[in-house]
Amino acid sequence: MPDRLDAFLSHRGFGSRSQVRELVRSGKVTVGDAICRDQARHLRGEEVRVDGVLIETGLTAATLLVHKPLGLACSHDPGEAPLLEDIIPEDYAHLPMEPAGRLDRDTSGLLIVTSSGDLIHSLTNPRRHIAKRYRIAYSGRLSAHAAERCAKGMQLEDDPKPTLPARLILETPRLDGLSTATLILHEGRYHQVRRMIAALGGEVTALHRDRIGGLDLPRDLPPGQVRELSEVEQASLFVEQGA
Ligand code: URA
């Protein structure tokens, strides 16, 4: 899909869509050899200049592998700062980068952030059944048939549709009394892990995602670090893995 002129300029630091519209109307913007006053003009590789200065096209697409640290919100609302976008390098600021499914502010782990709407759709569409693996610490005691209830699909409060079958693996309680578990989901509803554990009688105290499809969060990527996803890694997102 070609970029619209207003999106192109806005993603390169020329302000909001309305500021860009004013700029374009002022006649300072040229597309190819001609002044363009239509902010909705689709670009097909022409050179764009503002006040005669060529605007670099830069990268046209990117997909990043992010180790989301605790404390960042996956939104663009400055009122919710600090934001995930604060750790995305400037080089990608002109691109419409979005996370493929959100993690809560107090969840850490593997996140794919991409300019590709198709990739986001493929990773988040429950029909694609991409597994997401969560490591959980929780307080309280889970009901005796917790794993069976997850496997069958369970009814969550305020949600008419039962969850898709999920795999819950309860771990032996640790000496310090902390209870831990692994949950593998094939969908991503709002606060889903926390709500499922609550429905089973527990309360999540820490949550970390360490795998999507067949891609593990790389051990050499510390929290807060970001790097480009390789093609091999992207393909592995769609490969099924066991627990
Ligand atoms: N489920 C949750 O409850 N929170 C997350 O961040 C991800 C899945």
PDB file of C-alpha atoms and ligand atoms in Angstrom:
ATOM      1  CA  MET A   1       0.000   0.000   0.000  1.00  0.00           C
ATOM      2  CA  PRO A   2       1.627   3.317  -1.004  1.00  0.00           C
ATOM      3  CA  ASP A   3       2.120   5.899   1.767  1.00  0.00           C
ATOM      4  CA  ARG A   4      -0.202   8.894   1.795  1.00  0.00           C
ATOM      5  CA  LEU A   5       1.595  12.230   1.742  1.00  0.00           C
ATOM      6  CA  ASP A   6       0.248  13.254   5.179  1.00  0.00           C
ATOM      7  CA  ALA A   7       1.293   9.936   6.768  1.00  0.00           C
ATOM      8  CA  PHE A   8       4.699  10.132   5.062  1.00  0.00           C
ATOM      9  CA  LEU A   9       5.376  13.620   6.467  1.00  0.00           C
ATOM     10  CA  SER A  10       3.873  12.940   9.879  1.00  0.00           C
ATOM     11  CA  HIS A  11       6.013   9.802  10.322  1.00  0.00           C
ATOM     12  CA  ARG A  12       9.094  11.895   9.509  1.00  0.00           C
ATOM     13  CA  GLY A  13       8.571  14.467  12.238  1.00  0.00           C
ATOM     14  CA  PHE A  14       6.488  17.147  10.477  1.00  0.00           C
ATOM     15  CA  GLY A  15       3.812  17.071  13.162  1.00  0.00           C
ATOM     16  CA  SER A  16       0.297  15.724  13.544  1.00  0.00           C
ATOM     17  CA  ARG A  17      -1.945  14.998  10.567  1.00  0.00           C
ATOM     18  CA  SER A  18      -3.616  18.432  10.942  1.00  0.00           C
ATOM     19  CA  GLN A  19      -0.260  20.244  11.162  1.00  0.00           C
ATOM     20  CA  VAL A  20       0.885  18.382   8.072  1.00  0.00           C
ATOM     21  CA  ARG A  21      -2.342  19.317   6.252  1.00  0.00           C
ATOM     22  CA  GLU A  22      -1.626  23.004   6.907  1.00  0.00           C
ATOM     23  CA  LEU A  23       1.948  22.546   5.702  1.00  0.00           C
ATOM     24  CA  VAL A  24       0.785  20.898   2.483  1.00  0.00           C
ATOM     25  CA  ARG A  25      -1.885  23.576   1.894  1.00  0.00           C
ATOM     26  CA  SER A  26       0.734  26.292   2.311  1.00  0.00           C
ATOM     27  CA  GLY A  27       2.371  25.132  -0.942  1.00  0.00           C
ATOM     28  CA  LYS A  28       5.747  24.357   0.627  1.00  0.00           C
ATOM     29  CA  VAL A  29       5.605  20.684  -0.307  1.00  0.00           C
ATOM     30  CA  THR A  30       6.535  19.297  -3.711  1.00  0.00           C
ATOM     31  CA  VAL A  31       5.969  15.756  -4.946  1.00  0.00           C
ATOM     32  CA  GLY A  32       8.152  14.984  -7.947  1.00  0.00           C
ATOM     33  CA  ASP A  33       8.512  18.317  -9.772  1.00  0.00           C
ATOM     34  CA  ALA A  34       5.204  19.907  -8.789  1.00  0.00           C
ATOM     35  CA  ILE A  35       3.782  21.626  -5.735  1.00  0.00           C
ATOM     36  CA  CYS A  36       1.226  19.311  -4.139  1.00  0.00           C
ATOM     37  CA  ARG A  37      -1.630  20.730  -2.036  1.00  0.00           C
ATOM     38  CA  ASP A  38      -3.446  17.408  -1.586  1.00  0.00           C
ATOM     39  CA  GLN A  39      -2.475  15.819   1.725  1.00  0.00           C
ATOM     40  CA  ALA A  40      -4.214  12.571   0.717  1.00  0.00           C
ATOM     41  CA  ARG A  41      -2.025  12.135  -2.374  1.00  0.00           C
ATOM     42  CA  HIS A  42      -0.611   8.590  -2.586  1.00  0.00           C
ATOM     43  CA  LEU A  43       3.130   8.405  -3.103  1.00  0.00           C
ATOM     44  CA  ARG A  44       4.577   5.930  -5.564  1.00  0.00           C
ATOM     45  CA  GLY A  45       8.278   6.503  -5.108  1.00  0.00           C
ATOM     46  CA  GLU A  46       8.343  10.205  -6.117  1.00  0.00           C
ATOM     47  CA  GLU A  47      10.742  12.545  -4.331  1.00  0.00           C
ATOM     48  CA  VAL A  48       9.127  14.679  -1.646  1.00  0.00           C
ATOM     49  CA  ARG A  49      10.600  18.092  -0.734  1.00  0.00           C
ATOM     50  CA  VAL A  50       9.628  20.557   1.980  1.00  0.00           C
ATOM     51  CA  ASP A  51      10.871  24.101   1.321  1.00  0.00           C
ATOM     52  CA  GLY A  52      13.035  22.578  -1.399  1.00  0.00           C
ATOM     53  CA  VAL A  53      14.745  20.142   1.005  1.00  0.00           C
ATOM     54  CA  LEU A  54      14.582  16.480  -0.009  1.00  0.00           C
ATOM     55  CA  ILE A  55      12.941  14.287   2.645  1.00  0.00           C
ATOM     56  CA  GLU A  56      14.770  11.006   2.973  1.00  0.00           C
ATOM     57  CA  THR A  57      12.557   7.984   2.491  1.00  0.00           C
ATOM     58  CA  GLY A  58      14.476   5.908   5.039  1.00  0.00           C
ATOM     59  CA  LEU A  59      13.352   2.407   5.843  1.00  0.00           C
ATOM     60  CA  THR A  60       9.984   1.570   4.400  1.00  0.00           C
ATOM     61  CA  ALA A  61       9.203  -1.353   6.705  1.00  0.00           C
ATOM     62  CA  ALA A  62      10.648  -2.975   9.816  1.00  0.00           C
ATOM     63  CA  THR A  63       9.968  -5.739  12.296  1.00  0.00           C
ATOM     64  CA  LEU A  64      11.619  -5.660  15.697  1.00  0.00           C
ATOM     65  CA  LEU A  65      12.137  -8.157  18.429  1.00  0.00           C
ATOM     66  CA  VAL A  66      11.690  -6.423  21.763  1.00  0.00           C
ATOM     67  CA  HIS A  67      12.360  -7.583  25.301  1.00  0.00           C
ATOM     68  CA  LYS A  68       9.684  -5.530  26.995  1.00  0.00           C
ATOM     69  CA  PRO A  69      10.730  -4.534  30.483  1.00  0.00           C
ATOM     70  CA  LEU A  70       8.253  -4.098  33.325  1.00  0.00           C
ATOM     71  CA  GLY A  71       6.734  -0.645  33.664  1.00  0.00           C
ATOM     72  CA  LEU A  72       6.058   0.357  30.032  1.00  0.00           C
ATOM     73  CA  ALA A  73       2.562   0.695  28.550  1.00  0.00           C
ATOM     74  CA  CYS A  74       1.954  -0.645  25.013  1.00  0.00           C
ATOM     75  CA  SER A  75      -0.054   2.408  23.944  1.00  0.00           C
ATOM     76  CA  HIS A  76       0.623   5.734  22.256  1.00  0.00           C
ATOM     77  CA  ASP A  77      -1.191   7.754  24.935  1.00  0.00           C
ATOM     78  CA  PRO A  78       1.288  10.182  26.542  1.00  0.00           C
ATOM     79  CA  GLY A  79      -0.947  10.112  29.644  1.00  0.00           C
ATOM     80  CA  GLU A  80       0.116   6.485  30.147  1.00  0.00           C
ATOM     81  CA  ALA A  81       3.882   7.181  29.911  1.00  0.00           C
ATOM     82  CA  PRO A  82       6.414   5.618  30.117  1.00  0.00           C
ATOM     83  CA  LEU A  83       5.553   3.946  26.819  1.00  0.00           C
ATOM     84  CA  LEU A  84       6.880   1.045  24.781  1.00  0.00           C
ATOM     85  CA  GLU A  85       7.606   3.515  21.946  1.00  0.00           C
ATOM     86  CA  ASP A  86      10.173   5.223  24.227  1.00  0.00           C
ATOM     87  CA  ILE A  87      12.530   2.254  23.734  1.00  0.00           C
ATOM     88  CA  ILE A  88      12.046   1.988  19.951  1.00  0.00           C
ATOM     89  CA  PRO A  89      15.067   3.598  18.240  1.00  0.00           C
ATOM     90  CA  GLU A  90      14.580   6.896  16.345  1.00  0.00           C
ATOM     91  CA  ASP A  91      15.472   5.149  13.047  1.00  0.00           C
ATOM     92  CA  TYR A  92      11.968   3.656  13.063  1.00  0.00           C
ATOM     93  CA  ALA A  93      10.076   6.761  14.223  1.00  0.00           C
ATOM     94  CA  HIS A  94       8.757   7.492  10.707  1.00  0.00           C
ATOM     95  CA  LEU A  95       7.189   4.032  10.457  1.00  0.00           C
ATOM     96  CA  PRO A  96       3.772   3.066  11.860  1.00  0.00           C
ATOM     97  CA  MET A  97       5.289   0.624  14.373  1.00  0.00           C
ATOM     98  CA  GLU A  98       2.769  -1.334  16.461  1.00  0.00           C
ATOM     99  CA  PRO A  99       3.102  -4.308  18.804  1.00  0.00           C
ATOM    100  CA  ALA A 100       1.595  -7.574  17.558  1.00  0.00           C
ATOM    101  CA  GLY A 101      -0.624  -7.976  20.621  1.00  0.00           C
ATOM    102  CA  ARG A 102      -0.081  -5.991  23.780  1.00  0.00           C
ATOM    103  CA  LEU A 103       1.553  -6.949  27.043  1.00  0.00           C
ATOM    104  CA  ASP A 104       0.316  -5.279  30.243  1.00  0.00           C
ATOM    105  CA  ARG A 105       2.476  -2.634  31.869  1.00  0.00           C
ATOM    106  CA  ASP A 106       3.430  -5.135  34.580  1.00  0.00           C
ATOM    107  CA  THR A 107       4.196  -7.992  32.169  1.00  0.00           C
ATOM    108  CA  SER A 108       7.681  -8.459  30.733  1.00  0.00           C
ATOM    109  CA  GLY A 109       8.977 -10.498  27.832  1.00  0.00           C
ATOM    110  CA  LEU A 110       8.903 -11.160  24.131  1.00  0.00           C
ATOM    111  CA  LEU A 111       7.076  -8.687  21.934  1.00  0.00           C
ATOM    112  CA  ILE A 112       7.116  -8.322  18.157  1.00  0.00           C
ATOM    113  CA  VAL A 113       6.806  -4.694  17.054  1.00  0.00           C
ATOM    114  CA  THR A 114       6.274  -4.161  13.357  1.00  0.00           C
ATOM    115  CA  SER A 115       5.119  -1.784  10.633  1.00  0.00           C
ATOM    116  CA  SER A 116       3.401  -4.708   8.898  1.00  0.00           C
ATOM    117  CA  GLY A 117      -0.349  -4.884   9.464  1.00  0.00           C
ATOM    118  CA  ASP A 118      -0.346  -8.307   7.784  1.00  0.00           C
ATOM    119  CA  LEU A 119       2.177  -9.684  10.273  1.00  0.00           C
ATOM    120  CA  ILE A 120       0.186  -8.290  13.201  1.00  0.00           C
ATOM    121  CA  HIS A 121      -2.953  -9.890  11.814  1.00  0.00           C
ATOM    122  CA  SER A 122      -1.252 -13.272  11.318  1.00  0.00           C
ATOM    123  CA  LEU A 123       0.204 -13.293  14.832  1.00  0.00           C
ATOM    124  CA  THR A 124      -2.934 -12.185  16.630  1.00  0.00           C
ATOM    125  CA  ASN A 125      -5.704 -13.906  14.655  1.00  0.00           C
ATOM    126  CA  PRO A 126      -6.895 -16.757  16.936  1.00  0.00           C
ATOM    127  CA  ARG A 127      -7.630 -18.827  13.809  1.00  0.00           C
ATOM    128  CA  ARG A 128      -3.886 -19.024  13.140  1.00  0.00           C
ATOM    129  CA  HIS A 129      -3.412 -20.717  16.547  1.00  0.00           C
ATOM    130  CA  ILE A 130      -0.002 -19.145  17.207  1.00  0.00           C
ATOM    131  CA  ALA A 131       1.049 -20.320  20.677  1.00  0.00           C
ATOM    132  CA  LYS A 132       2.188 -17.754  23.247  1.00  0.00           C
ATOM    133  CA  ARG A 133       3.961 -19.105  26.316  1.00  0.00           C
ATOM    134  CA  TYR A 134       3.682 -17.317  29.657  1.00  0.00           C
ATOM    135  CA  ARG A 135       5.681 -17.982  32.817  1.00  0.00           C
ATOM    136  CA  ILE A 136       3.587 -17.146  35.847  1.00  0.00           C
ATOM    137  CA  ALA A 137       4.156 -16.643  39.563  1.00  0.00           C
ATOM    138  CA  TYR A 138       0.958 -16.592  41.573  1.00  0.00           C
ATOM    139  CA  SER A 139      -0.412 -16.535  45.066  1.00  0.00           C
ATOM    140  CA  GLY A 140      -3.336 -18.597  46.363  1.00  0.00           C
ATOM    141  CA  ARG A 141      -4.298 -22.155  45.477  1.00  0.00           C
ATOM    142  CA  LEU A 142      -5.623 -23.103  42.084  1.00  0.00           C
ATOM    143  CA  SER A 143      -8.671 -25.347  41.837  1.00  0.00           C
ATOM    144  CA  ALA A 144      -8.006 -29.071  41.658  1.00  0.00           C
ATOM    145  CA  HIS A 145      -8.962 -29.361  37.978  1.00  0.00           C
ATOM    146  CA  ALA A 146      -7.222 -26.186  36.842  1.00  0.00           C
ATOM    147  CA  ALA A 147      -5.320 -27.804  33.961  1.00  0.00           C
ATOM    148  CA  GLU A 148      -8.426 -29.636  32.693  1.00  0.00           C
ATOM    149  CA  ARG A 149     -10.476 -26.429  32.818  1.00  0.00           C
ATOM    150  CA  CYS A 150      -7.847 -24.622  30.756  1.00  0.00           C
ATOM    151  CA  ALA A 151      -7.688 -27.517  28.282  1.00  0.00           C
ATOM    152  CA  LYS A 152     -11.476 -27.525  27.816  1.00  0.00           C
ATOM    153  CA  GLY A 153     -11.786 -23.753  27.500  1.00  0.00           C
ATOM    154  CA  MET A 154     -13.225 -21.718  30.324  1.00  0.00           C
ATOM    155  CA  GLN A 155     -15.811 -19.021  30.816  1.00  0.00           C
ATOM    156  CA  LEU A 156     -14.355 -15.720  31.996  1.00  0.00           C
ATOM    157  CA  GLU A 157     -16.315 -12.990  33.726  1.00  0.00           C
ATOM    158  CA  ASP A 158     -17.778 -10.376  31.342  1.00  0.00           C
ATOM    159  CA  ASP A 159     -16.822 -12.498  28.344  1.00  0.00           C
ATOM    160  CA  PRO A 160     -19.560 -14.363  26.471  1.00  0.00           C
ATOM    161  CA  LYS A 161     -17.176 -16.658  24.567  1.00  0.00           C
ATOM    162  CA  PRO A 162     -15.260 -19.424  26.359  1.00  0.00           C
ATOM    163  CA  THR A 163     -11.488 -19.282  26.010  1.00  0.00           C
ATOM    164  CA  LEU A 164      -9.812 -21.451  23.391  1.00  0.00           C
ATOM    165  CA  PRO A 165      -8.228 -24.634  24.748  1.00  0.00           C
ATOM    166  CA  ALA A 166      -5.011 -23.730  26.565  1.00  0.00           C
ATOM    167  CA  ARG A 167      -2.280 -25.716  28.263  1.00  0.00           C
ATOM    168  CA  LEU A 168      -1.555 -25.105  31.953  1.00  0.00           C
ATOM    169  CA  ILE A 169       1.479 -26.779  33.503  1.00  0.00           C
ATOM    170  CA  LEU A 170       1.651 -26.441  37.278  1.00  0.00           C
ATOM    171  CA  GLU A 171       5.131 -26.577  38.730  1.00  0.00           C
ATOM    172  CA  THR A 172       6.101 -28.087  42.091  1.00  0.00           C
ATOM    173  CA  PRO A 173       5.830 -25.363  44.761  1.00  0.00           C
ATOM    174  CA  ARG A 174       9.247 -23.872  45.535  1.00  0.00           C
ATOM    175  CA  LEU A 175      10.892 -23.917  48.948  1.00  0.00           C
ATOM    176  CA  ASP A 176      10.197 -20.186  49.363  1.00  0.00           C
ATOM    177  CA  GLY A 177       6.471 -20.934  48.962  1.00  0.00           C
ATOM    178  CA  LEU A 178       6.151 -19.190  45.578  1.00  0.00           C
ATOM    179  CA  SER A 179       3.831 -20.995  43.187  1.00  0.00           C
ATOM    180  CA  THR A 180       4.747 -20.990  39.532  1.00  0.00           C
ATOM    181  CA  ALA A 181       3.129 -22.258  36.361  1.00  0.00           C
ATOM    182  CA  THR A 182       3.372 -22.101  32.595  1.00  0.00           C
ATOM    183  CA  LEU A 183       0.357 -21.272  30.456  1.00  0.00           C
ATOM    184  CA  ILE A 184       0.257 -21.622  26.677  1.00  0.00           C
ATOM    185  CA  LEU A 185      -2.467 -19.641  24.946  1.00  0.00           C
ATOM    186  CA  HIS A 186      -3.496 -19.474  21.302  1.00  0.00           C
ATOM    187  CA  GLU A 187      -5.301 -16.160  21.541  1.00  0.00           C
ATOM    188  CA  GLY A 188      -4.777 -12.849  23.309  1.00  0.00           C
ATOM    189  CA  ARG A 189      -7.731 -11.405  25.184  1.00  0.00           C
ATOM    190  CA  TYR A 190      -7.519  -8.468  27.543  1.00  0.00           C
ATOM    191  CA  HIS A 191      -5.578  -9.477  30.718  1.00  0.00           C
ATOM    192  CA  GLN A 192      -6.244 -13.069  29.714  1.00  0.00           C
ATOM    193  CA  VAL A 193      -3.635 -14.838  31.843  1.00  0.00           C
ATOM    194  CA  ARG A 194      -4.488 -12.795  34.934  1.00  0.00           C
ATOM    195  CA  ARG A 195      -8.217 -13.392  34.429  1.00  0.00           C
ATOM    196  CA  MET A 196      -7.798 -17.134  33.870  1.00  0.00           C
ATOM    197  CA  ILE A 197      -5.641 -17.554  36.963  1.00  0.00           C
ATOM    198  CA  ALA A 198      -8.142 -15.473  38.965  1.00  0.00           C
ATOM    199  CA  ALA A 199     -11.013 -17.668  37.709  1.00  0.00           C
ATOM    200  CA  LEU A 200      -9.024 -20.697  38.910  1.00  0.00           C
ATOM    201  CA  GLY A 201      -8.603 -19.243  42.423  1.00  0.00           C
ATOM    202  CA  GLY A 202      -5.157 -17.600  42.252  1.00  0.00           C
ATOM    203  CA  GLU A 203      -3.698 -14.161  41.724  1.00  0.00           C
ATOM    204  CA  VAL A 204      -0.848 -13.491  39.314  1.00  0.00           C
ATOM    205  CA  THR A 205       2.073 -11.785  41.055  1.00  0.00           C
ATOM    206  CA  ALA A 206       4.519 -11.839  38.119  1.00  0.00           C
ATOM    207  CA  LEU A 207       4.045 -12.520  34.414  1.00  0.00           C
ATOM    208  CA  HIS A 208       6.596 -12.992  31.663  1.00  0.00           C
ATOM    209  CA  ARG A 209       6.152 -14.120  28.024  1.00  0.00           C
ATOM    210  CA  ASP A 210       9.114 -16.096  26.761  1.00  0.00           C
ATOM    211  CA  ARG A 211       7.933 -17.668  23.502  1.00  0.00           C
ATOM    212  CA  ILE A 212       5.742 -16.893  20.507  1.00  0.00           C
ATOM    213  CA  GLY A 213       5.172 -19.792  18.085  1.00  0.00           C
ATOM    214  CA  GLY A 214       8.583 -21.435  17.785  1.00  0.00           C
ATOM    215  CA  LEU A 215      10.555 -18.292  18.699  1.00  0.00           C
ATOM    216  CA  ASP A 216      12.090 -18.045  22.160  1.00  0.00           C
ATOM    217  CA  LEU A 217      13.022 -14.727  23.707  1.00  0.00           C
ATOM    218  CA  PRO A 218      16.769 -14.664  22.986  1.00  0.00           C
ATOM    219  CA  ARG A 219      18.856 -15.088  26.138  1.00  0.00           C
ATOM    220  CA  ASP A 220      21.271 -12.383  24.989  1.00  0.00           C
ATOM    221  CA  LEU A 221      18.551  -9.715  24.727  1.00  0.00           C
ATOM    222  CA  PRO A 222      18.197  -8.053  28.142  1.00  0.00           C
ATOM    223  CA  PRO A 223      15.005  -6.238  29.237  1.00  0.00           C
ATOM    224  CA  GLY A 224      14.600  -2.930  27.402  1.00  0.00           C
ATOM    225  CA  GLN A 225      16.693  -4.034  24.411  1.00  0.00           C
ATOM    226  CA  VAL A 226      15.438  -4.075  20.834  1.00  0.00           C
ATOM    227  CA  ARG A 227      16.826  -5.528  17.626  1.00  0.00           C
ATOM    228  CA  GLU A 228      15.609  -6.351  14.138  1.00  0.00           C
ATOM    229  CA  LEU A 229      13.953  -9.718  13.683  1.00  0.00           C
ATOM    230  CA  SER A 230      15.744 -11.891  11.138  1.00  0.00           C
ATOM    231  CA  GLU A 231      13.846 -13.675   8.367  1.00  0.00           C
ATOM    232  CA  VAL A 232      14.605 -17.026   9.965  1.00  0.00           C
ATOM    233  CA  GLU A 233      13.238 -15.777  13.295  1.00  0.00           C
ATOM    234  CA  GLN A 234      10.143 -14.413  11.568  1.00  0.00           C
ATOM    235  CA  ALA A 235       9.498 -17.794   9.945  1.00  0.00           C
ATOM    236  CA  SER A 236       9.928 -19.533  13.319  1.00  0.00           C
ATOM    237  CA  LEU A 237       7.024 -17.514  14.744  1.00  0.00           C
ATOM    238  CA  PHE A 238       4.777 -19.709  12.628  1.00  0.00           C
ATOM    239  CA  VAL A 239       6.361 -23.035  13.574  1.00  0.00           C
ATOM    240  CA  GLU A 240       4.580 -25.113  16.206  1.00  0.00           C
ATOM    241  CA  GLN A 241       6.555 -26.044  19.315  1.00  0.00           C
ATOM    242  CA  GLY A 242       5.821 -28.245  22.295  1.00  0.00           C
ATOM    243  CA  ALA A 243       5.819 -26.806  25.842  1.00  0.00           C
TER     244      ALA A 243
HETATM  245  N1  URA B   1      -2.264 -11.954  29.746  1.00  0.00           N
HETATM  246  C1  URA B   1      -2.265 -11.002  30.696  1.00  0.00           C
HETATM  247  O1  URA B   1      -3.038 -11.073  31.651  1.00  0.00           O
HETATM  248  N2  URA B   1      -1.402  -9.994  30.568  1.00  0.00           N
HETATM  249  C2  URA B   1      -0.507  -9.883  29.572  1.00  0.00           C
HETATM  250  O2  URA B   1       0.269  -8.938  29.527  1.00  0.00           O
HETATM  251  C3  URA B   1      -0.509 -10.890  28.588  1.00  0.00           C
HETATM  252  C4  URA B   1      -1.408 -11.925  28.691  1.00  0.00           C
END
